[in-house]
């Protein structure tokens, strides 16, 4: 495995994923009781957009570059605020930086909350945990391990509240199968957790097959509610670059569907060219 997120940091998929991540964390914080974030595919935590990898693809310019330059209407601006409050100071730094999922979690969590960050690449965890804001933080554990396997050992967390983020690179053909198996095993042990899993849409049939199998597995595990959020910035083609992606959210905070209907069409319009759009559907529950 040689996936490096540095090539893609801040692209349309990162913006989509991290905006939804911040909305979920905002809602988890509404109750005083502690919760845990388990990030199975954490990456490096912060990416240098002036480095060779990001410069080579320039993907961030069509992602966070466009969102940062746009003027959002007031209702969207309110929903983007927790995301942009973390992103903009880093983006405007010299060199410009873009935060990964561990940085959003770390900066939004409270003293009573805990975080576990996993990555299969030792180097990613070493880079993450070498950052002073992570190294000195006793709420954080960083582990170099296969995130799909590790998840089973980490659920349910002692807090019995929290979010599992599963964000695989989808470099191998087995990742839809691995994702389904990981979600099935974890929800059998902890059906009430909030789970957020990312998937690419290059082949609509493969994505639909995954979603159908997931709906059935989640019903069997006793999960009551699930959302499917999708965002595309151009028409997807199996042989072309990634232009469409989705998130499955199990046990979503109640307001998330309504918020997604406000913020996702805006993000699609702002980052899209050609046939862009957003789709928000319930997979389970009403
Ligand atoms: C898309 S990136 C994660 C980005 C990160 N979640 C974020 O939002 O900033 C995928 C990460 O998964 C890691 N990875 C690949 N296979 C893995 C596995 N089986 N278990 C855990 N991590 C894995 C890669 O090293 C890479 O850092």
PDB file of C-alpha atoms and ligand atoms in Angstrom:
ATOM      1  CA  UNK A   1       0.000   0.000   0.000  1.00  0.00           C
ATOM      2  CA  UNK A   2       1.509   3.327  -1.004  1.00  0.00           C
ATOM      3  CA  UNK A   3      -1.459   5.700  -0.808  1.00  0.00           C
ATOM      4  CA  UNK A   4      -0.481   9.190   0.273  1.00  0.00           C
ATOM      5  CA  UNK A   5      -3.229  11.568   1.204  1.00  0.00           C
ATOM      6  CA  UNK A   6      -0.870  14.536   0.696  1.00  0.00           C
ATOM      7  CA  UNK A   7      -1.753  14.412  -3.046  1.00  0.00           C
ATOM      8  CA  UNK A   8      -5.459  14.884  -2.331  1.00  0.00           C
ATOM      9  CA  UNK A   9      -5.602  16.980   0.845  1.00  0.00           C
ATOM     10  CA  UNK A  10      -8.171  19.772   0.627  1.00  0.00           C
ATOM     11  CA  UNK A  11      -9.831  18.422  -2.525  1.00  0.00           C
ATOM     12  CA  UNK A  12     -13.636  18.358  -2.992  1.00  0.00           C
ATOM     13  CA  UNK A  13     -13.897  15.006  -1.189  1.00  0.00           C
ATOM     14  CA  UNK A  14     -11.988  16.292   1.851  1.00  0.00           C
ATOM     15  CA  UNK A  15     -14.152  19.423   2.044  1.00  0.00           C
ATOM     16  CA  UNK A  16     -17.354  17.346   1.851  1.00  0.00           C
ATOM     17  CA  UNK A  17     -16.155  14.798   4.425  1.00  0.00           C
ATOM     18  CA  UNK A  18     -14.749  17.343   6.874  1.00  0.00           C
ATOM     19  CA  UNK A  19     -17.774  19.662   6.745  1.00  0.00           C
ATOM     20  CA  UNK A  20     -19.999  16.702   7.666  1.00  0.00           C
ATOM     21  CA  UNK A  21     -17.479  15.572  10.317  1.00  0.00           C
ATOM     22  CA  UNK A  22     -17.567  18.985  12.006  1.00  0.00           C
ATOM     23  CA  UNK A  23     -21.396  19.061  11.990  1.00  0.00           C
ATOM     24  CA  UNK A  24     -21.520  15.656  13.716  1.00  0.00           C
ATOM     25  CA  UNK A  25     -18.944  16.712  16.329  1.00  0.00           C
ATOM     26  CA  UNK A  26     -20.854  19.933  17.026  1.00  0.00           C
ATOM     27  CA  UNK A  27     -23.945  17.860  17.830  1.00  0.00           C
ATOM     28  CA  UNK A  28     -22.107  15.275  19.936  1.00  0.00           C
ATOM     29  CA  UNK A  29     -20.856  18.189  22.065  1.00  0.00           C
ATOM     30  CA  UNK A  30     -24.366  19.351  22.872  1.00  0.00           C
ATOM     31  CA  UNK A  31     -24.515  16.805  25.727  1.00  0.00           C
ATOM     32  CA  UNK A  32     -22.109  17.277  28.608  1.00  0.00           C
ATOM     33  CA  UNK A  33     -21.258  13.557  28.855  1.00  0.00           C
ATOM     34  CA  UNK A  34     -17.935  12.455  27.394  1.00  0.00           C
ATOM     35  CA  UNK A  35     -17.635  10.751  24.020  1.00  0.00           C
ATOM     36  CA  UNK A  36     -14.932   9.096  21.970  1.00  0.00           C
ATOM     37  CA  UNK A  37     -13.794   9.533  18.359  1.00  0.00           C
ATOM     38  CA  UNK A  38     -12.312   6.456  16.698  1.00  0.00           C
ATOM     39  CA  UNK A  39     -10.670   7.363  13.366  1.00  0.00           C
ATOM     40  CA  UNK A  40      -9.657   4.116  11.640  1.00  0.00           C
ATOM     41  CA  UNK A  41      -7.791   5.677   8.676  1.00  0.00           C
ATOM     42  CA  UNK A  42      -6.383   8.853  10.212  1.00  0.00           C
ATOM     43  CA  UNK A  43      -3.540   9.943   7.897  1.00  0.00           C
ATOM     44  CA  UNK A  44      -0.918  12.589   8.773  1.00  0.00           C
ATOM     45  CA  UNK A  45      -3.221  15.108  10.481  1.00  0.00           C
ATOM     46  CA  UNK A  46      -2.051  18.245   8.633  1.00  0.00           C
ATOM     47  CA  UNK A  47      -0.860  18.660   5.030  1.00  0.00           C
ATOM     48  CA  UNK A  48       1.451  21.255   3.484  1.00  0.00           C
ATOM     49  CA  UNK A  49      -0.266  22.547   0.335  1.00  0.00           C
ATOM     50  CA  UNK A  50       2.986  24.056  -0.947  1.00  0.00           C
ATOM     51  CA  UNK A  51       4.752  20.651  -0.864  1.00  0.00           C
ATOM     52  CA  UNK A  52       5.525  18.760  -4.056  1.00  0.00           C
ATOM     53  CA  UNK A  53       2.681  16.237  -3.648  1.00  0.00           C
ATOM     54  CA  UNK A  54      -0.084  18.857  -3.317  1.00  0.00           C
ATOM     55  CA  UNK A  55       1.485  21.082  -5.982  1.00  0.00           C
ATOM     56  CA  UNK A  56       1.634  18.179  -8.407  1.00  0.00           C
ATOM     57  CA  UNK A  57      -2.134  17.506  -8.431  1.00  0.00           C
ATOM     58  CA  UNK A  58      -3.322  20.963  -7.338  1.00  0.00           C
ATOM     59  CA  UNK A  59      -6.579  19.257  -6.300  1.00  0.00           C
ATOM     60  CA  UNK A  60      -6.998  21.575  -3.334  1.00  0.00           C
ATOM     61  CA  UNK A  61      -7.429  24.588  -5.602  1.00  0.00           C
ATOM     62  CA  UNK A  62     -10.703  23.115  -6.930  1.00  0.00           C
ATOM     63  CA  UNK A  63     -11.755  22.098  -3.411  1.00  0.00           C
ATOM     64  CA  UNK A  64     -10.978  24.248  -0.388  1.00  0.00           C
ATOM     65  CA  UNK A  65      -9.463  26.883  -2.705  1.00  0.00           C
ATOM     66  CA  UNK A  66     -12.915  27.545  -4.223  1.00  0.00           C
ATOM     67  CA  UNK A  67     -14.833  27.269  -0.935  1.00  0.00           C
ATOM     68  CA  UNK A  68     -12.468  29.653   0.858  1.00  0.00           C
ATOM     69  CA  UNK A  69     -12.786  32.227  -1.949  1.00  0.00           C
ATOM     70  CA  UNK A  70     -16.599  32.078  -2.178  1.00  0.00           C
ATOM     71  CA  UNK A  71     -19.160  34.137  -0.284  1.00  0.00           C
ATOM     72  CA  UNK A  72     -21.697  31.756   1.253  1.00  0.00           C
ATOM     73  CA  UNK A  73     -25.277  32.825   2.024  1.00  0.00           C
ATOM     74  CA  UNK A  74     -25.941  33.360   5.777  1.00  0.00           C
ATOM     75  CA  UNK A  75     -27.655  29.982   6.476  1.00  0.00           C
ATOM     76  CA  UNK A  76     -24.765  28.106   4.827  1.00  0.00           C
ATOM     77  CA  UNK A  77     -22.175  30.320   6.506  1.00  0.00           C
ATOM     78  CA  UNK A  78     -23.527  29.370   9.939  1.00  0.00           C
ATOM     79  CA  UNK A  79     -23.223  25.667   9.141  1.00  0.00           C
ATOM     80  CA  UNK A  80     -19.710  26.055   7.703  1.00  0.00           C
ATOM     81  CA  UNK A  81     -18.464  28.157  10.618  1.00  0.00           C
ATOM     82  CA  UNK A  82     -16.935  25.359  12.785  1.00  0.00           C
ATOM     83  CA  UNK A  83     -15.216  23.919   9.684  1.00  0.00           C
ATOM     84  CA  UNK A  84     -13.879  27.234   8.363  1.00  0.00           C
ATOM     85  CA  UNK A  85     -12.786  28.384  11.831  1.00  0.00           C
ATOM     86  CA  UNK A  86     -10.296  25.486  11.813  1.00  0.00           C
ATOM     87  CA  UNK A  87      -9.396  25.579   8.106  1.00  0.00           C
ATOM     88  CA  UNK A  88      -8.908  29.266   7.293  1.00  0.00           C
ATOM     89  CA  UNK A  89      -6.074  30.104   9.760  1.00  0.00           C
ATOM     90  CA  UNK A  90      -4.133  27.090   8.446  1.00  0.00           C
ATOM     91  CA  UNK A  91      -4.895  27.855   4.796  1.00  0.00           C
ATOM     92  CA  UNK A  92      -3.787  31.462   5.251  1.00  0.00           C
ATOM     93  CA  UNK A  93      -0.545  30.438   6.982  1.00  0.00           C
ATOM     94  CA  UNK A  94       2.839  30.443   5.252  1.00  0.00           C
ATOM     95  CA  UNK A  95       3.154  27.794   3.882  1.00  0.00           C
ATOM     96  CA  UNK A  96      -0.582  27.124   3.397  1.00  0.00           C
ATOM     97  CA  UNK A  97      -1.770  24.021   5.258  1.00  0.00           C
ATOM     98  CA  UNK A  98      -4.902  21.877   5.231  1.00  0.00           C
ATOM     99  CA  UNK A  99      -6.081  19.902   8.285  1.00  0.00           C
ATOM    100  CA  UNK A 100      -6.858  16.184   8.221  1.00  0.00           C
ATOM    101  CA  UNK A 101      -9.605  14.460  10.207  1.00  0.00           C
ATOM    102  CA  UNK A 102      -7.494  14.097  13.423  1.00  0.00           C
ATOM    103  CA  UNK A 103      -6.988  17.869  13.533  1.00  0.00           C
ATOM    104  CA  UNK A 104     -10.718  18.578  13.241  1.00  0.00           C
ATOM    105  CA  UNK A 105     -11.416  16.076  16.038  1.00  0.00           C
ATOM    106  CA  UNK A 106      -8.642  17.352  18.285  1.00  0.00           C
ATOM    107  CA  UNK A 107      -9.591  20.971  17.909  1.00  0.00           C
ATOM    108  CA  UNK A 108     -13.306  20.396  18.509  1.00  0.00           C
ATOM    109  CA  UNK A 109     -13.160  17.953  21.409  1.00  0.00           C
ATOM    110  CA  UNK A 110     -13.431  18.872  25.086  1.00  0.00           C
ATOM    111  CA  UNK A 111     -11.315  17.874  28.082  1.00  0.00           C
ATOM    112  CA  UNK A 112     -13.617  14.942  28.915  1.00  0.00           C
ATOM    113  CA  UNK A 113     -13.551  13.455  25.374  1.00  0.00           C
ATOM    114  CA  UNK A 114     -11.048  10.913  23.994  1.00  0.00           C
ATOM    115  CA  UNK A 115      -9.630  10.085  20.542  1.00  0.00           C
ATOM    116  CA  UNK A 116      -8.064   7.021  18.944  1.00  0.00           C
ATOM    117  CA  UNK A 117      -6.284   7.490  15.625  1.00  0.00           C
ATOM    118  CA  UNK A 118      -5.246   4.438  13.583  1.00  0.00           C
ATOM    119  CA  UNK A 119      -3.367   4.176  10.310  1.00  0.00           C
ATOM    120  CA  UNK A 120      -1.860   1.113   8.657  1.00  0.00           C
ATOM    121  CA  UNK A 121       1.220   3.122   7.637  1.00  0.00           C
ATOM    122  CA  UNK A 122       3.626   3.505  10.534  1.00  0.00           C
ATOM    123  CA  UNK A 123       4.984   6.643   8.949  1.00  0.00           C
ATOM    124  CA  UNK A 124       1.567   8.355   8.954  1.00  0.00           C
ATOM    125  CA  UNK A 125       1.074   7.680  12.679  1.00  0.00           C
ATOM    126  CA  UNK A 126       4.676   8.702  13.418  1.00  0.00           C
ATOM    127  CA  UNK A 127       4.170  12.023  11.574  1.00  0.00           C
ATOM    128  CA  UNK A 128       0.805  12.580  13.292  1.00  0.00           C
ATOM    129  CA  UNK A 129       2.015  11.837  16.802  1.00  0.00           C
ATOM    130  CA  UNK A 130       5.233  13.837  16.316  1.00  0.00           C
ATOM    131  CA  UNK A 131       3.155  17.017  15.965  1.00  0.00           C
ATOM    132  CA  UNK A 132       3.358  18.833  19.259  1.00  0.00           C
ATOM    133  CA  UNK A 133      -0.414  19.393  19.554  1.00  0.00           C
ATOM    134  CA  UNK A 134      -0.937  15.613  19.338  1.00  0.00           C
ATOM    135  CA  UNK A 135       2.131  14.402  21.236  1.00  0.00           C
ATOM    136  CA  UNK A 136       1.356  16.454  24.324  1.00  0.00           C
ATOM    137  CA  UNK A 137      -2.357  15.661  24.398  1.00  0.00           C
ATOM    138  CA  UNK A 138      -3.218  12.946  26.916  1.00  0.00           C
ATOM    139  CA  UNK A 139      -6.694  12.469  25.426  1.00  0.00           C
ATOM    140  CA  UNK A 140      -5.133  10.975  22.280  1.00  0.00           C
ATOM    141  CA  UNK A 141      -3.900   7.518  21.350  1.00  0.00           C
ATOM    142  CA  UNK A 142      -2.230   6.969  17.955  1.00  0.00           C
ATOM    143  CA  UNK A 143      -1.735   3.399  16.772  1.00  0.00           C
ATOM    144  CA  UNK A 144      -0.113   1.986  13.625  1.00  0.00           C
ATOM    145  CA  UNK A 145      -2.538  -0.817  12.827  1.00  0.00           C
ATOM    146  CA  UNK A 146      -5.044  -2.021  10.234  1.00  0.00           C
ATOM    147  CA  UNK A 147      -8.053   0.160  11.020  1.00  0.00           C
ATOM    148  CA  UNK A 148     -10.659  -2.370   9.884  1.00  0.00           C
ATOM    149  CA  UNK A 149      -9.316  -4.996  12.283  1.00  0.00           C
ATOM    150  CA  UNK A 150      -8.629  -2.573  15.125  1.00  0.00           C
ATOM    151  CA  UNK A 151     -12.154  -1.188  15.090  1.00  0.00           C
ATOM    152  CA  UNK A 152     -13.574  -4.417  16.449  1.00  0.00           C
ATOM    153  CA  UNK A 153     -11.354  -4.151  19.535  1.00  0.00           C
ATOM    154  CA  UNK A 154     -12.318  -0.519  20.202  1.00  0.00           C
ATOM    155  CA  UNK A 155     -16.110  -0.794  20.229  1.00  0.00           C
ATOM    156  CA  UNK A 156     -18.069  -0.174  22.301  1.00  0.00           C
ATOM    157  CA  UNK A 157     -15.944   2.549  23.922  1.00  0.00           C
ATOM    158  CA  UNK A 158     -16.280   2.920  27.701  1.00  0.00           C
ATOM    159  CA  UNK A 159     -18.078   6.238  27.215  1.00  0.00           C
ATOM    160  CA  UNK A 160     -20.811   4.455  25.197  1.00  0.00           C
ATOM    161  CA  UNK A 161     -21.112   7.621  23.101  1.00  0.00           C
ATOM    162  CA  UNK A 162     -19.081   8.658  20.126  1.00  0.00           C
ATOM    163  CA  UNK A 163     -18.177   8.640  16.472  1.00  0.00           C
ATOM    164  CA  UNK A 164     -16.364   6.090  14.344  1.00  0.00           C
ATOM    165  CA  UNK A 165     -14.872   7.591  11.168  1.00  0.00           C
ATOM    166  CA  UNK A 166     -13.873   5.105   8.457  1.00  0.00           C
ATOM    167  CA  UNK A 167     -12.110   6.773   5.530  1.00  0.00           C
ATOM    168  CA  UNK A 168     -10.279   4.136   3.458  1.00  0.00           C
ATOM    169  CA  UNK A 169      -8.156   5.073   0.441  1.00  0.00           C
ATOM    170  CA  UNK A 170     -10.090   2.644  -1.854  1.00  0.00           C
ATOM    171  CA  UNK A 171      -6.946   1.573  -3.611  1.00  0.00           C
ATOM    172  CA  UNK A 172      -7.748  -2.121  -3.609  1.00  0.00           C
ATOM    173  CA  UNK A 173     -10.763  -3.997  -4.949  1.00  0.00           C
ATOM    174  CA  UNK A 174     -11.704  -5.394  -1.546  1.00  0.00           C
ATOM    175  CA  UNK A 175     -12.403  -2.123   0.240  1.00  0.00           C
ATOM    176  CA  UNK A 176     -16.217  -2.089  -0.238  1.00  0.00           C
ATOM    177  CA  UNK A 177     -16.239  -5.653   1.136  1.00  0.00           C
ATOM    178  CA  UNK A 178     -13.852  -4.739   3.983  1.00  0.00           C
ATOM    179  CA  UNK A 179     -15.921  -1.670   4.850  1.00  0.00           C
ATOM    180  CA  UNK A 180     -19.150  -3.646   4.918  1.00  0.00           C
ATOM    181  CA  UNK A 181     -17.568  -6.359   7.090  1.00  0.00           C
ATOM    182  CA  UNK A 182     -16.088  -3.795   9.509  1.00  0.00           C
ATOM    183  CA  UNK A 183     -19.391  -1.917   9.872  1.00  0.00           C
ATOM    184  CA  UNK A 184     -21.324  -5.160  10.308  1.00  0.00           C
ATOM    185  CA  UNK A 185     -19.004  -6.478  13.037  1.00  0.00           C
ATOM    186  CA  UNK A 186     -18.792  -3.127  14.852  1.00  0.00           C
ATOM    187  CA  UNK A 187     -22.536  -2.404  14.841  1.00  0.00           C
ATOM    188  CA  UNK A 188     -23.275  -5.879  16.192  1.00  0.00           C
ATOM    189  CA  UNK A 189     -21.179  -4.925  19.229  1.00  0.00           C
ATOM    190  CA  UNK A 190     -22.237  -1.268  19.356  1.00  0.00           C
ATOM    191  CA  UNK A 191     -25.446  -0.605  17.392  1.00  0.00           C
ATOM    192  CA  UNK A 192     -26.042   2.849  18.902  1.00  0.00           C
ATOM    193  CA  UNK A 193     -22.697   4.454  17.934  1.00  0.00           C
ATOM    194  CA  UNK A 194     -22.512   7.143  15.274  1.00  0.00           C
ATOM    195  CA  UNK A 195     -20.571   5.817  12.283  1.00  0.00           C
ATOM    196  CA  UNK A 196     -19.426   7.843   9.286  1.00  0.00           C
ATOM    197  CA  UNK A 197     -17.927   5.946   6.334  1.00  0.00           C
ATOM    198  CA  UNK A 198     -16.644   7.465   3.110  1.00  0.00           C
ATOM    199  CA  UNK A 199     -16.900   5.796  -0.301  1.00  0.00           C
ATOM    200  CA  UNK A 200     -15.938   6.806  -3.863  1.00  0.00           C
ATOM    201  CA  UNK A 201     -18.461   6.771  -6.710  1.00  0.00           C
ATOM    202  CA  UNK A 202     -16.630   5.776  -9.847  1.00  0.00           C
ATOM    203  CA  UNK A 203     -18.891   2.874 -10.682  1.00  0.00           C
ATOM    204  CA  UNK A 204     -22.513   3.530  -9.651  1.00  0.00           C
ATOM    205  CA  UNK A 205     -23.297  -0.207  -9.685  1.00  0.00           C
ATOM    206  CA  UNK A 206     -20.519  -1.007  -7.190  1.00  0.00           C
ATOM    207  CA  UNK A 207     -21.617   1.813  -4.872  1.00  0.00           C
ATOM    208  CA  UNK A 208     -25.275   0.727  -5.066  1.00  0.00           C
ATOM    209  CA  UNK A 209     -24.342  -2.907  -4.370  1.00  0.00           C
ATOM    210  CA  UNK A 210     -22.483  -1.787  -1.258  1.00  0.00           C
ATOM    211  CA  UNK A 211     -25.378   0.416  -0.099  1.00  0.00           C
ATOM    212  CA  UNK A 212     -27.980  -2.340  -0.579  1.00  0.00           C
ATOM    213  CA  UNK A 213     -25.882  -4.881   1.334  1.00  0.00           C
ATOM    214  CA  UNK A 214     -25.176  -2.326   4.052  1.00  0.00           C
ATOM    215  CA  UNK A 215     -28.870  -1.482   4.520  1.00  0.00           C
ATOM    216  CA  UNK A 216     -29.670  -5.161   5.086  1.00  0.00           C
ATOM    217  CA  UNK A 217     -26.699  -5.739   7.413  1.00  0.00           C
ATOM    218  CA  UNK A 218     -27.571  -2.657   9.477  1.00  0.00           C
ATOM    219  CA  UNK A 219     -31.202  -3.767   9.809  1.00  0.00           C
ATOM    220  CA  UNK A 220     -29.973  -7.153  11.038  1.00  0.00           C
ATOM    221  CA  UNK A 221     -27.609  -5.470  13.535  1.00  0.00           C
ATOM    222  CA  UNK A 222     -30.460  -3.366  14.976  1.00  0.00           C
ATOM    223  CA  UNK A 223     -29.284   0.017  13.655  1.00  0.00           C
ATOM    224  CA  UNK A 224     -32.391   2.190  13.476  1.00  0.00           C
ATOM    225  CA  UNK A 225     -31.354   5.122  11.379  1.00  0.00           C
ATOM    226  CA  UNK A 226     -28.925   5.761   8.517  1.00  0.00           C
ATOM    227  CA  UNK A 227     -28.308   8.506   5.972  1.00  0.00           C
ATOM    228  CA  UNK A 228     -26.627   8.435   2.596  1.00  0.00           C
ATOM    229  CA  UNK A 229     -25.058  11.738   1.542  1.00  0.00           C
ATOM    230  CA  UNK A 230     -23.531  12.159  -1.899  1.00  0.00           C
ATOM    231  CA  UNK A 231     -21.757  14.986  -3.656  1.00  0.00           C
ATOM    232  CA  UNK A 232     -20.507  15.170  -7.216  1.00  0.00           C
ATOM    233  CA  UNK A 233     -18.568  17.903  -8.944  1.00  0.00           C
ATOM    234  CA  UNK A 234     -18.771  16.462 -12.456  1.00  0.00           C
ATOM    235  CA  UNK A 235     -20.266  13.432 -14.195  1.00  0.00           C
ATOM    236  CA  UNK A 236     -18.518  10.265 -12.855  1.00  0.00           C
ATOM    237  CA  UNK A 237     -16.698   7.986 -15.315  1.00  0.00           C
ATOM    238  CA  UNK A 238     -15.153   4.643 -14.255  1.00  0.00           C
ATOM    239  CA  UNK A 239     -11.882   5.344 -16.121  1.00  0.00           C
ATOM    240  CA  UNK A 240     -11.475   8.999 -15.094  1.00  0.00           C
ATOM    241  CA  UNK A 241     -10.427  10.888 -11.949  1.00  0.00           C
ATOM    242  CA  UNK A 242     -12.687  10.816  -8.921  1.00  0.00           C
ATOM    243  CA  UNK A 243     -15.478  13.396  -9.211  1.00  0.00           C
ATOM    244  CA  UNK A 244     -18.220  11.925  -7.006  1.00  0.00           C
ATOM    245  CA  UNK A 245     -18.288  10.478  -3.525  1.00  0.00           C
ATOM    246  CA  UNK A 246     -20.548   9.541  -0.681  1.00  0.00           C
ATOM    247  CA  UNK A 247     -20.828   9.200   3.055  1.00  0.00           C
ATOM    248  CA  UNK A 248     -22.922   6.744   4.975  1.00  0.00           C
ATOM    249  CA  UNK A 249     -23.852   7.974   8.435  1.00  0.00           C
ATOM    250  CA  UNK A 250     -25.310   5.454  10.871  1.00  0.00           C
ATOM    251  CA  UNK A 251     -27.308   6.908  13.780  1.00  0.00           C
ATOM    252  CA  UNK A 252     -26.884  10.464  12.456  1.00  0.00           C
ATOM    253  CA  UNK A 253     -27.624  13.396  14.768  1.00  0.00           C
ATOM    254  CA  UNK A 254     -31.235  14.362  14.114  1.00  0.00           C
ATOM    255  CA  UNK A 255     -30.583  17.737  12.368  1.00  0.00           C
ATOM    256  CA  UNK A 256     -27.929  16.400   9.980  1.00  0.00           C
ATOM    257  CA  UNK A 257     -30.300  15.579   7.092  1.00  0.00           C
ATOM    258  CA  UNK A 258     -31.817  19.074   7.145  1.00  0.00           C
ATOM    259  CA  UNK A 259     -28.393  20.699   7.410  1.00  0.00           C
ATOM    260  CA  UNK A 260     -27.063  18.557   4.561  1.00  0.00           C
ATOM    261  CA  UNK A 261     -29.918  19.787   2.342  1.00  0.00           C
ATOM    262  CA  UNK A 262     -28.716  23.350   2.944  1.00  0.00           C
ATOM    263  CA  UNK A 263     -24.957  22.958   2.835  1.00  0.00           C
ATOM    264  CA  UNK A 264     -24.262  20.182   0.295  1.00  0.00           C
ATOM    265  CA  UNK A 265     -25.954  21.778  -2.759  1.00  0.00           C
ATOM    266  CA  UNK A 266     -23.924  24.908  -1.965  1.00  0.00           C
ATOM    267  CA  UNK A 267     -20.661  22.930  -1.811  1.00  0.00           C
ATOM    268  CA  UNK A 268     -21.512  21.106  -5.061  1.00  0.00           C
ATOM    269  CA  UNK A 269     -22.267  24.398  -6.797  1.00  0.00           C
ATOM    270  CA  UNK A 270     -19.139  26.094  -5.434  1.00  0.00           C
ATOM    271  CA  UNK A 271     -16.696  23.292  -6.282  1.00  0.00           C
ATOM    272  CA  UNK A 272     -18.538  21.866  -9.313  1.00  0.00           C
ATOM    273  CA  UNK A 273     -18.105  22.238 -13.032  1.00  0.00           C
ATOM    274  CA  UNK A 274     -20.355  20.531 -15.541  1.00  0.00           C
ATOM    275  CA  UNK A 275     -22.890  18.186 -13.949  1.00  0.00           C
ATOM    276  CA  UNK A 276     -22.558  18.773 -10.226  1.00  0.00           C
ATOM    277  CA  UNK A 277     -25.062  17.938  -7.522  1.00  0.00           C
ATOM    278  CA  UNK A 278     -25.824  16.651  -4.075  1.00  0.00           C
ATOM    279  CA  UNK A 279     -28.140  13.866  -3.002  1.00  0.00           C
ATOM    280  CA  UNK A 280     -29.389  13.251   0.527  1.00  0.00           C
ATOM    281  CA  UNK A 281     -31.382  10.080   1.209  1.00  0.00           C
ATOM    282  CA  UNK A 282     -32.415   8.013   4.213  1.00  0.00           C
ATOM    283  CA  UNK A 283     -31.068   4.482   4.040  1.00  0.00           C
ATOM    284  CA  UNK A 284     -32.900   3.420   7.220  1.00  0.00           C
ATOM    285  CA  UNK A 285     -35.502   5.011   9.477  1.00  0.00           C
ATOM    286  CA  UNK A 286     -37.515   8.145   8.803  1.00  0.00           C
TER     287      UNK A 286
HETATM  288  C1  LIG B   1      -8.065   8.926   2.692  1.00  0.00           C
HETATM  289  S1  LIG B   1      -6.693   8.810   3.751  1.00  0.00           S
HETATM  290  C2  LIG B   1      -7.306   9.342   5.306  1.00  0.00           C
HETATM  291  C3  LIG B   1      -7.539  10.777   5.413  1.00  0.00           C
HETATM  292  C4  LIG B   1      -8.017  11.243   6.771  1.00  0.00           C
HETATM  293  N1  LIG B   1      -9.105  10.418   7.281  1.00  0.00           N
HETATM  294  C5  LIG B   1      -8.470  12.680   6.699  1.00  0.00           C
HETATM  295  O1  LIG B   1      -9.684  12.923   6.547  1.00  0.00           O
HETATM  296  O2  LIG B   1      -7.634  13.562   6.805  1.00  0.00           O
HETATM  297  C6  LIG B   1      -6.546   7.096   3.997  1.00  0.00           C
HETATM  298  C7  LIG B   1      -5.501   6.671   5.001  1.00  0.00           C
HETATM  299  O3  LIG B   1      -5.715   5.290   5.261  1.00  0.00           O
HETATM  300  C8  LIG B   1      -4.474   4.667   5.472  1.00  0.00           C
HETATM  301  N2  LIG B   1      -4.725   3.219   5.295  1.00  0.00           N
HETATM  302  C9  LIG B   1      -4.751   2.468   4.175  1.00  0.00           C
HETATM  303  N3  LIG B   1      -5.167   1.212   4.444  1.00  0.00           N
HETATM  304  C10 LIG B   1      -5.419   1.167   5.786  1.00  0.00           C
HETATM  305  C11 LIG B   1      -5.890   0.178   6.679  1.00  0.00           C
HETATM  306  N4  LIG B   1      -6.185  -1.062   6.257  1.00  0.00           N
HETATM  307  N5  LIG B   1      -6.032   0.506   7.989  1.00  0.00           N
HETATM  308  C12 LIG B   1      -5.742   1.753   8.427  1.00  0.00           C
HETATM  309  N6  LIG B   1      -5.283   2.729   7.631  1.00  0.00           N
HETATM  310  C13 LIG B   1      -5.134   2.459   6.327  1.00  0.00           C
HETATM  311  C14 LIG B   1      -3.534   5.333   4.511  1.00  0.00           C
HETATM  312  O4  LIG B   1      -2.206   5.216   4.987  1.00  0.00           O
HETATM  313  C15 LIG B   1      -4.064   6.789   4.537  1.00  0.00           C
HETATM  314  O5  LIG B   1      -3.331   7.552   5.468  1.00  0.00           O
END
